[in-house]
PDB file of C-alpha atoms and ligand atoms in Angstrom:
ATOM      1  CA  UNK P1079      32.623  -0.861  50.052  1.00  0.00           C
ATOM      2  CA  UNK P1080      30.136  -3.212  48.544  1.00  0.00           C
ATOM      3  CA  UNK P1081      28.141  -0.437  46.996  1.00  0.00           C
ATOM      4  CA  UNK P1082      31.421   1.081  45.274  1.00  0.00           C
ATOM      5  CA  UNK P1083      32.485  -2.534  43.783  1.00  0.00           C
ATOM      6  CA  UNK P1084      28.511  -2.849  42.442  1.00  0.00           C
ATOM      7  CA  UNK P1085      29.005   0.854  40.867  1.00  0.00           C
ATOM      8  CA  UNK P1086      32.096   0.081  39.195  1.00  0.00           C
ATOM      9  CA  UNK P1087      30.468  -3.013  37.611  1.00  0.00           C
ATOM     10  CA  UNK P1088      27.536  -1.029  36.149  1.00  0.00           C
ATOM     11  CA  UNK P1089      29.827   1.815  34.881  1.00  0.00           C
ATOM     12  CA  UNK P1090      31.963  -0.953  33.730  1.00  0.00           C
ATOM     13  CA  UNK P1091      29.309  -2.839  31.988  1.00  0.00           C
ATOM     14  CA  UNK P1092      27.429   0.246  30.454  1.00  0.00           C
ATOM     15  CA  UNK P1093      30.420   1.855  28.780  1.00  0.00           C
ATOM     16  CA  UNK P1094      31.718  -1.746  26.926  1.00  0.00           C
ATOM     17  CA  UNK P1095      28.221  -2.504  25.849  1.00  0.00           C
ATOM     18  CA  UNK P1096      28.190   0.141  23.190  1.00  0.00           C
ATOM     19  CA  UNK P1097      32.199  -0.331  22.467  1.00  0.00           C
ATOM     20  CA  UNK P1098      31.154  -4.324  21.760  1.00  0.00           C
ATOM     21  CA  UNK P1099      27.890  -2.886  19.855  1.00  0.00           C
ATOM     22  CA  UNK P1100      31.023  -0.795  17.392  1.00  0.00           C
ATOM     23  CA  UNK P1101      33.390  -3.636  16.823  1.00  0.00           C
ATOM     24  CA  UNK P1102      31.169  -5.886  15.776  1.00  0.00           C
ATOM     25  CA  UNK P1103      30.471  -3.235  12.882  1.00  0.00           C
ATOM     26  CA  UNK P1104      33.662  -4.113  11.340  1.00  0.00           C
ATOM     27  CA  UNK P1105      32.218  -5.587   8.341  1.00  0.00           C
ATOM     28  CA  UNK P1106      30.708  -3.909   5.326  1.00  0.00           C
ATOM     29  CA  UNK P1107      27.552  -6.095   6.085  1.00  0.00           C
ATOM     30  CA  UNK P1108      27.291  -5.179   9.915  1.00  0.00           C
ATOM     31  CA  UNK P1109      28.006  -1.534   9.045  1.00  0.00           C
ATOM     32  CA  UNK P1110      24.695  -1.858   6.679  1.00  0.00           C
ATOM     33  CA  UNK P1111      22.396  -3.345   9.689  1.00  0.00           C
ATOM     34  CA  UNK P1112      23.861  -0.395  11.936  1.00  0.00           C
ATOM     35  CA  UNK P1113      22.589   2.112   9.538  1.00  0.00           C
ATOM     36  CA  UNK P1114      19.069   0.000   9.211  1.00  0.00           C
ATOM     37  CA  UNK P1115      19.201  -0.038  12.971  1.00  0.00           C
ATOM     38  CA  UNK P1116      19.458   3.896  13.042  1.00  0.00           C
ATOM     39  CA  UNK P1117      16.925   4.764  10.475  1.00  0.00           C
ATOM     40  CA  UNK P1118      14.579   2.646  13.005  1.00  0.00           C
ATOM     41  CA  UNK P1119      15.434   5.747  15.639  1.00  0.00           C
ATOM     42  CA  UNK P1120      13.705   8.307  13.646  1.00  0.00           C
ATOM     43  CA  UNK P1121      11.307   6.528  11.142  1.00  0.00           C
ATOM     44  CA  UNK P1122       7.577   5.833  11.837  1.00  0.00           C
ATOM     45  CA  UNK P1123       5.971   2.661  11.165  1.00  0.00           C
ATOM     46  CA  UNK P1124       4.092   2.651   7.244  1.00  0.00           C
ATOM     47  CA  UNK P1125       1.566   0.940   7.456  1.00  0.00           C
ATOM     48  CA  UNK P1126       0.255  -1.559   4.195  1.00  0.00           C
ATOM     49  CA  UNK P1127      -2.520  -2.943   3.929  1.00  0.00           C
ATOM     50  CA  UNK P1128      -3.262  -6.222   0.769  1.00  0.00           C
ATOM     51  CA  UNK P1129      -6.559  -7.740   0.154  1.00  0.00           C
ATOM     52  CA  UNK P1130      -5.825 -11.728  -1.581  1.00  0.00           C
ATOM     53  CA  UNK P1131      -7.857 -15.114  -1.877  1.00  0.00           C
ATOM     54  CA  UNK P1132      -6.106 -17.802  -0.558  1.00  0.00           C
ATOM     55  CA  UNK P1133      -6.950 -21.487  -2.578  1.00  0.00           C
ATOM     56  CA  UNK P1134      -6.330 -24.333  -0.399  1.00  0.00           C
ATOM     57  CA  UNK P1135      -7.325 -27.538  -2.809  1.00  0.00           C
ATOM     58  CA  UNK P1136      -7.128 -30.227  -0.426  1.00  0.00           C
ATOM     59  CA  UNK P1137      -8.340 -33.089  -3.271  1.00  0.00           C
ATOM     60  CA  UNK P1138      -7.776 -33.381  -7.027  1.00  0.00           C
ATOM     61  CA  UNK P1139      -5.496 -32.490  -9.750  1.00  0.00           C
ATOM     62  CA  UNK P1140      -4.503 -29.586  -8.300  1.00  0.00           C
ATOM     63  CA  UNK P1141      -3.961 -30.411  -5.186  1.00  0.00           C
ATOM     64  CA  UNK P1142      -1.771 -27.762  -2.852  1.00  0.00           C
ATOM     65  CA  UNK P1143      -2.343 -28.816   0.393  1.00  0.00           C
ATOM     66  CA  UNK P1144      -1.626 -32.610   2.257  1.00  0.00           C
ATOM     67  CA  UNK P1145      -2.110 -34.405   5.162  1.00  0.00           C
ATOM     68  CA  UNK P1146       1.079 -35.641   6.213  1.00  0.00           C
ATOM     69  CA  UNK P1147      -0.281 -36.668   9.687  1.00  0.00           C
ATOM     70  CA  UNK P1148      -3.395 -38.071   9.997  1.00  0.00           C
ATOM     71  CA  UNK P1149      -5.591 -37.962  12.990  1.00  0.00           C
ATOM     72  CA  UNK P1150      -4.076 -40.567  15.198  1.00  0.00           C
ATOM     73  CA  UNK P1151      -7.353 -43.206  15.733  1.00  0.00           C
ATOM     74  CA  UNK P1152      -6.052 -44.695  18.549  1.00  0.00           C
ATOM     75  CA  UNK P1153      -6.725 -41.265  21.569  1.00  0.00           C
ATOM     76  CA  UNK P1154     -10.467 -41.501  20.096  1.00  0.00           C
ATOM     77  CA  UNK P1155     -12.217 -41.022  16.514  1.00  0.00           C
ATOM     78  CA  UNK P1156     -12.116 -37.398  15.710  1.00  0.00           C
ATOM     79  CA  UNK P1157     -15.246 -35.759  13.755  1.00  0.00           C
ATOM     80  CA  UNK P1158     -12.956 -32.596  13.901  1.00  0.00           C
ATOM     81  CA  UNK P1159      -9.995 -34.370  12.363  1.00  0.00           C
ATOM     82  CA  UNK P1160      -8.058 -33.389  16.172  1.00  0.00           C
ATOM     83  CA  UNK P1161      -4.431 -34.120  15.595  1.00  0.00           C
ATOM     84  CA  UNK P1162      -3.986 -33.745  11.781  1.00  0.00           C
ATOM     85  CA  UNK P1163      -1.592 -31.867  10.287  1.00  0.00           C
ATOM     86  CA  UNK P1164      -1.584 -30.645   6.214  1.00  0.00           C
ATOM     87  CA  UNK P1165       1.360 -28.705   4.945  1.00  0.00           C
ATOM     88  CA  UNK P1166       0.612 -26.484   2.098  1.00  0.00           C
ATOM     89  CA  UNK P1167       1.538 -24.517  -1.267  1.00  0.00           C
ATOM     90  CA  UNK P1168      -1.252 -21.941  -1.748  1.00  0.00           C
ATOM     91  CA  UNK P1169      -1.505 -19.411  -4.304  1.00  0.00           C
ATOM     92  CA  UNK P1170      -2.720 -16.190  -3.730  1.00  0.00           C
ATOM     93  CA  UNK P1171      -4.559 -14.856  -6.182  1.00  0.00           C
ATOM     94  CA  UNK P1172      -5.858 -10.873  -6.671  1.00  0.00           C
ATOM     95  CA  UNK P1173      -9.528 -12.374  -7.634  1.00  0.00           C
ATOM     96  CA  UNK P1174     -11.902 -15.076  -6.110  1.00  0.00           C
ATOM     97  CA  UNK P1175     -10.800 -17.073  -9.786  1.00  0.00           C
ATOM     98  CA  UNK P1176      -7.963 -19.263  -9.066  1.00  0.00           C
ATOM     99  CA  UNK P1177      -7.136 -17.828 -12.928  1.00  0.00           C
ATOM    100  CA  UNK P1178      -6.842 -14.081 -11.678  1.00  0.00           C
ATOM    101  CA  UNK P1179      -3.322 -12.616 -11.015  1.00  0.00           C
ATOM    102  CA  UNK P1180      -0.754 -13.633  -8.645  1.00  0.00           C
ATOM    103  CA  UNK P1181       0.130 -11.958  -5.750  1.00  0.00           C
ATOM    104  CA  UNK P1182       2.301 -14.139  -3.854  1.00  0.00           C
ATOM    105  CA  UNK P1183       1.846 -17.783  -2.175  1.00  0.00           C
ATOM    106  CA  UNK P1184       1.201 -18.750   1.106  1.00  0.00           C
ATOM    107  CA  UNK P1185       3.562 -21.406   2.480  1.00  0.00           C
ATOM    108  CA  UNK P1186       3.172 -23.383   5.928  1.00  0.00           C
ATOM    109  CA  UNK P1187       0.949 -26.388   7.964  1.00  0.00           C
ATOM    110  CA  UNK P1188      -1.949 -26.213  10.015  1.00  0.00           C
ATOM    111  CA  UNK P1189      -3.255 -28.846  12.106  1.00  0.00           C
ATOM    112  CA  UNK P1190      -6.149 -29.657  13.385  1.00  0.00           C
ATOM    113  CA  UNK P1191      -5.957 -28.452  17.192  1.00  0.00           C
ATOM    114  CA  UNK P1192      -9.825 -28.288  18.710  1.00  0.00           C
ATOM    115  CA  UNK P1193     -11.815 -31.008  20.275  1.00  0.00           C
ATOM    116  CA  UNK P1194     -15.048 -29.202  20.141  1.00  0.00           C
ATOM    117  CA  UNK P1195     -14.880 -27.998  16.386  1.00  0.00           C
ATOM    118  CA  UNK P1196     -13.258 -27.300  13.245  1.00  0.00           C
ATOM    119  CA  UNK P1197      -9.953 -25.527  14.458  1.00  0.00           C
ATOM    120  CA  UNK P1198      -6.879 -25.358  13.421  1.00  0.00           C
ATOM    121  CA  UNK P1199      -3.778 -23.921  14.444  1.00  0.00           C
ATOM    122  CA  UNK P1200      -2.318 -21.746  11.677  1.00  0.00           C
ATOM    123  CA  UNK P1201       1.105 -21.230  10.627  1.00  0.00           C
ATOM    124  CA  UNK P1202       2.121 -20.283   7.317  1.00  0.00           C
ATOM    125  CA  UNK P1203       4.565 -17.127   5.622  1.00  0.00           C
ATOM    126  CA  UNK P1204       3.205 -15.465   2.762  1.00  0.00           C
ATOM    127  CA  UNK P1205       5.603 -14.201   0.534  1.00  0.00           C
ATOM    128  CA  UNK P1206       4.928 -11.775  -1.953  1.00  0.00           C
ATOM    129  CA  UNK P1207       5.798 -12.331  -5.422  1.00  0.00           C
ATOM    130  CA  UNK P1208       4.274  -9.293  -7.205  1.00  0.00           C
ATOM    131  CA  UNK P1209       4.290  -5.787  -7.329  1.00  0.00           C
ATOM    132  CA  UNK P1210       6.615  -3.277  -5.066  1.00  0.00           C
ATOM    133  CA  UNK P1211       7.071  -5.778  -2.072  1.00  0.00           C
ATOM    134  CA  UNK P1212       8.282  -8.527  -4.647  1.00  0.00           C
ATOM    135  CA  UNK P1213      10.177 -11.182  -2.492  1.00  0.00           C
ATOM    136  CA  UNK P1214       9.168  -9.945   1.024  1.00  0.00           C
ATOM    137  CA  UNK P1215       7.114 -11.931   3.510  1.00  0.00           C
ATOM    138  CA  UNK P1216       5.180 -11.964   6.418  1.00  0.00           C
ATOM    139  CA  UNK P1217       4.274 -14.392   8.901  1.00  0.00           C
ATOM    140  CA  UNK P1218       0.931 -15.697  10.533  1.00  0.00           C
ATOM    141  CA  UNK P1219       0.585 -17.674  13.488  1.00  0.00           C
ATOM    142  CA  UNK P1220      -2.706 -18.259  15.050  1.00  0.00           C
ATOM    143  CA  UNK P1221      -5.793 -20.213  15.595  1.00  0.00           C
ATOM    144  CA  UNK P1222      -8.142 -20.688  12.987  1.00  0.00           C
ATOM    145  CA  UNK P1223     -11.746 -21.789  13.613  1.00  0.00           C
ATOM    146  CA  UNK P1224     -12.452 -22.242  10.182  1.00  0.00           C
ATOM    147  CA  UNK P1225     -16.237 -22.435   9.610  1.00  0.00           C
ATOM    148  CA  UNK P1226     -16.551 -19.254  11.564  1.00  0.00           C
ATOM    149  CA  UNK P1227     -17.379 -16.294   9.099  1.00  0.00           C
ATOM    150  CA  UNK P1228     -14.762 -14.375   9.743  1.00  0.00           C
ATOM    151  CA  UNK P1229     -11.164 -14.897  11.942  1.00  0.00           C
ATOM    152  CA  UNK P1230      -8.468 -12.922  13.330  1.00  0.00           C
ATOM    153  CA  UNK P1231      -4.911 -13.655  13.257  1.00  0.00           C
ATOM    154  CA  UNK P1232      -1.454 -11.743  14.378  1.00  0.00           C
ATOM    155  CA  UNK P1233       1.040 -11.446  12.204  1.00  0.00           C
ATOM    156  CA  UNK P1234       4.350 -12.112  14.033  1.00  0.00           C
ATOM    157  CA  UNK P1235       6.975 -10.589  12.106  1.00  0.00           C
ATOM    158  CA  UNK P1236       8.133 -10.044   8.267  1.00  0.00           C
ATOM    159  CA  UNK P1237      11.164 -10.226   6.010  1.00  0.00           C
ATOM    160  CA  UNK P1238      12.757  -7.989   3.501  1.00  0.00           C
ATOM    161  CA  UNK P1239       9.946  -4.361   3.238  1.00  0.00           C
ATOM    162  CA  UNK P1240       8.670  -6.248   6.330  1.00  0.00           C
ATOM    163  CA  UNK P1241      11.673  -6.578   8.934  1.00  0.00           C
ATOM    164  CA  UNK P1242       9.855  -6.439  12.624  1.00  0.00           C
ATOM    165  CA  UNK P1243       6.905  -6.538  10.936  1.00  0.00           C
ATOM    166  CA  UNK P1244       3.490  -6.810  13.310  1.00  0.00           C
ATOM    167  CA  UNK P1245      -0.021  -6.664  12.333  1.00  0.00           C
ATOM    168  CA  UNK P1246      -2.719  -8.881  11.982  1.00  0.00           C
ATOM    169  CA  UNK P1247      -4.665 -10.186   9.134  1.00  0.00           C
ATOM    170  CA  UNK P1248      -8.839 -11.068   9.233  1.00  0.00           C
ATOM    171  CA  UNK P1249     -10.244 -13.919   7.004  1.00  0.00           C
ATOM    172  CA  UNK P1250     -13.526 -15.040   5.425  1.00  0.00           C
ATOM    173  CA  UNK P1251     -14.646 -17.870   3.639  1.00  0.00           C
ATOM    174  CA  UNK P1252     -16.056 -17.451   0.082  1.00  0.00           C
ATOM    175  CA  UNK P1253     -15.731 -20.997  -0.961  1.00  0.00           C
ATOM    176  CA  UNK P1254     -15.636 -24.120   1.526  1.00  0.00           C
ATOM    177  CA  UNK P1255     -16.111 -27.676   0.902  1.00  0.00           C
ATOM    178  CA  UNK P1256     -14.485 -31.079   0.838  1.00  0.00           C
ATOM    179  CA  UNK P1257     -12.588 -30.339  -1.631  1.00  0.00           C
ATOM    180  CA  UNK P1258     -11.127 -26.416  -1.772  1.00  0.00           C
ATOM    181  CA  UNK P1259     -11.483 -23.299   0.496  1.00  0.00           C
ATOM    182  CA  UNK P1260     -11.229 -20.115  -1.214  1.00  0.00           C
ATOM    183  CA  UNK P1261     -10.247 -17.691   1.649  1.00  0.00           C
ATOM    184  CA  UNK P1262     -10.582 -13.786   1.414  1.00  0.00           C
ATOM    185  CA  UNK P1263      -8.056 -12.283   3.462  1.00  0.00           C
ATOM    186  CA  UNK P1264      -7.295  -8.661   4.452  1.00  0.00           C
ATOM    187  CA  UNK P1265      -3.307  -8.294   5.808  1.00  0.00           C
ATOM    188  CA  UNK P1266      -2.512  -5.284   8.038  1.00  0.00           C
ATOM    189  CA  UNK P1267       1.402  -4.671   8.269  1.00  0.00           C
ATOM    190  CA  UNK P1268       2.660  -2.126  10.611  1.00  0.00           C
ATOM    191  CA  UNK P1269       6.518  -2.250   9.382  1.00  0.00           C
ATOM    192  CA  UNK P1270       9.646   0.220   8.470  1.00  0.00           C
TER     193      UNK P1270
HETATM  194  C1  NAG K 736       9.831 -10.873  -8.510  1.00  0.00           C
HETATM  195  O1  NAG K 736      11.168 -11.136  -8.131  1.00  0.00           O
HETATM  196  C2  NAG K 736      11.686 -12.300  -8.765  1.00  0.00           C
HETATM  197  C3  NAG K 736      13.047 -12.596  -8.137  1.00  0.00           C
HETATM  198  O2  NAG K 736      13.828 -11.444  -8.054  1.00  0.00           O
HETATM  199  C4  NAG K 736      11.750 -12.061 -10.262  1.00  0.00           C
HETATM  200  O3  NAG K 736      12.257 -13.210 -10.911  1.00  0.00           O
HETATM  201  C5  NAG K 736      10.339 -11.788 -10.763  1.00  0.00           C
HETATM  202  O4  NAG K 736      10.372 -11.466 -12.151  1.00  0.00           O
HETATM  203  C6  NAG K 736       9.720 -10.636  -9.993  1.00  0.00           C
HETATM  204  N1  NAG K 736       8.314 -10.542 -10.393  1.00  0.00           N
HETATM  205  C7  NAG K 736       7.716  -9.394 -10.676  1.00  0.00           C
HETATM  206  C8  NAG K 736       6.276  -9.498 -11.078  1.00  0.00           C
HETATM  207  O5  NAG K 736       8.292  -8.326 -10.605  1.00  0.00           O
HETATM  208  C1  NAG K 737     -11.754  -7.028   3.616  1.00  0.00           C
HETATM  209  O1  NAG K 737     -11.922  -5.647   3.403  1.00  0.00           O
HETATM  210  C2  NAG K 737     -13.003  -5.342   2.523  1.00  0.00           C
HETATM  211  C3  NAG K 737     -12.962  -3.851   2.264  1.00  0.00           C
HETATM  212  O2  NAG K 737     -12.915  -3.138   3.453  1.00  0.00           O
HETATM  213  C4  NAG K 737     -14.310  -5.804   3.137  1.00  0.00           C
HETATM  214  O3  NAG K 737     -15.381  -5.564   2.257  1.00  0.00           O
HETATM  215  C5  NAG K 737     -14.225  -7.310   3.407  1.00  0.00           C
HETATM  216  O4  NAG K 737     -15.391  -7.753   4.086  1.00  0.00           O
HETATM  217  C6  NAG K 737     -13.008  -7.621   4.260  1.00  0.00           C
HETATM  218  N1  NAG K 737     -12.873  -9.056   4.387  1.00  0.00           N
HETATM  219  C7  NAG K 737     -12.265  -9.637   5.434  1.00  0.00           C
HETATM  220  C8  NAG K 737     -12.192 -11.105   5.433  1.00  0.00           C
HETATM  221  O5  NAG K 737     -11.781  -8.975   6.340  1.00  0.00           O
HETATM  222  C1  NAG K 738     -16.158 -26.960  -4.313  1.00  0.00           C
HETATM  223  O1  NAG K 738     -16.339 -25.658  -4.853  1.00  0.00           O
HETATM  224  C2  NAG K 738     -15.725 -25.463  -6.124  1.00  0.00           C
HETATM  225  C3  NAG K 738     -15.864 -23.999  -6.499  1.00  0.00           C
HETATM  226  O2  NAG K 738     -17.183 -23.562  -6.351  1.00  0.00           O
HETATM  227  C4  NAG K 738     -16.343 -26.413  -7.148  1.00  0.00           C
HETATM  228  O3  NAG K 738     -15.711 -26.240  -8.400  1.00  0.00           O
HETATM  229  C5  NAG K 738     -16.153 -27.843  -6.651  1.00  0.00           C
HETATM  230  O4  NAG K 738     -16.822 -28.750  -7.534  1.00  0.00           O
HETATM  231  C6  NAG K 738     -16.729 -28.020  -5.244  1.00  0.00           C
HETATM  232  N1  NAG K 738     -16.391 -29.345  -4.755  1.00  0.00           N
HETATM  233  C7  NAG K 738     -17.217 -30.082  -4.015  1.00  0.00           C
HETATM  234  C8  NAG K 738     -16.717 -31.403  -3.565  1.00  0.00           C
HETATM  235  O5  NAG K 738     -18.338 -29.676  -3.710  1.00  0.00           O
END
């Protein structure tokens, strides 16, 4: 008797799922994200790869990137700045020159996030503002041990050419000192 009352609540609950999936397609807009939805059934992920140098000037004139939270003295004096936190405007440029084009910017914080050594952990959206993908974005979050030669991070999702986005992106530094890093980076989208 049990059993029958459990089978009649799955049967139940499996037909009205799709019948609440249609009426909420009453709108122009819903009826759009339906048909994204379907494409996703029979399209294969593109893949896109960009190659960019990221300019974080942390001093100076230009300055695009500030500590809004400074490395609180009082848990212990930190050599690896543990506990600070910059938020940031960062161009993106095509060439190492600051003066080559555009690509995009890179918007987001890191903070400071290792004991041991110069980490941080990395969060930041770059959004494209050149080229096909014009006004799409993707988004990195990670950990960033920044005097290593060369770092790995995932990206967690996209907007716009990059809905459901996933990839990761590798970095290397080509200039670092007190005052700017100049950061190759090569982006690897998997998207729709
Ligand atoms: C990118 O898109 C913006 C907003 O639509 C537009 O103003 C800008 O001219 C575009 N840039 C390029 C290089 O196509
Ligand atoms: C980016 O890719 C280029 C070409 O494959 C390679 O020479 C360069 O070392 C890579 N840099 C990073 C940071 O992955
Ligand atoms: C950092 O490197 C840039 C580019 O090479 C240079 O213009 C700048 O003077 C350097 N700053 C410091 C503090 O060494």
């Amino acid at each position: 008797m049990e059993k029958a009352v459990l089978k009649l609540f799955f049967v139940a609950v499996f037909m009205f799922i799709p019948l609440l999936g249609h009426s909420s397609s009453s709108t122009e807009e819903n009826r759009e994200l339906d048909r994204w939805f379907q494409k996703l059934d029979y399209s294969k992920p593109k893949l896109t790869r960009f190659h960019f140098y990221f300019h974080d000037t942390v001093s100076g004139p230009d300055q695009t990137s500030l500590p809004v939270v400074p490395s609180p003295k009082s848990i212990k004096p930190s050599l690896t700045l543990f506990g600070q936190v910059n938020i940031f405007d960062n161009p993106l440029t095509k060439e190492p020159e600051i003066t080559s084009e555009r690509l995009g910017v890179a918007q987001g914080l890191y903070s400071f996030a290792s004991q041991e050594e110069y980490s941080v952990l990395l969060a930041m959206t770059i959004v494209f503002t050149s080229g096909t993908n014009n006004g799409s974005s993707v988004t990195i979050l990670g950990r960033n041990p920044v005097l290593q030669p060369r770092r790995e991070f995932p990206i967690v999702g996209g907007t716009g050419d990059f809905r459901l986005a996933r990839g990761f992106a590798t970095a290397s530094n080509y200039v670092a000192n007190a005052s700017m890093a100049i950061v190759e980076y090569n982006v690897t989208v998997l998207h729709y």
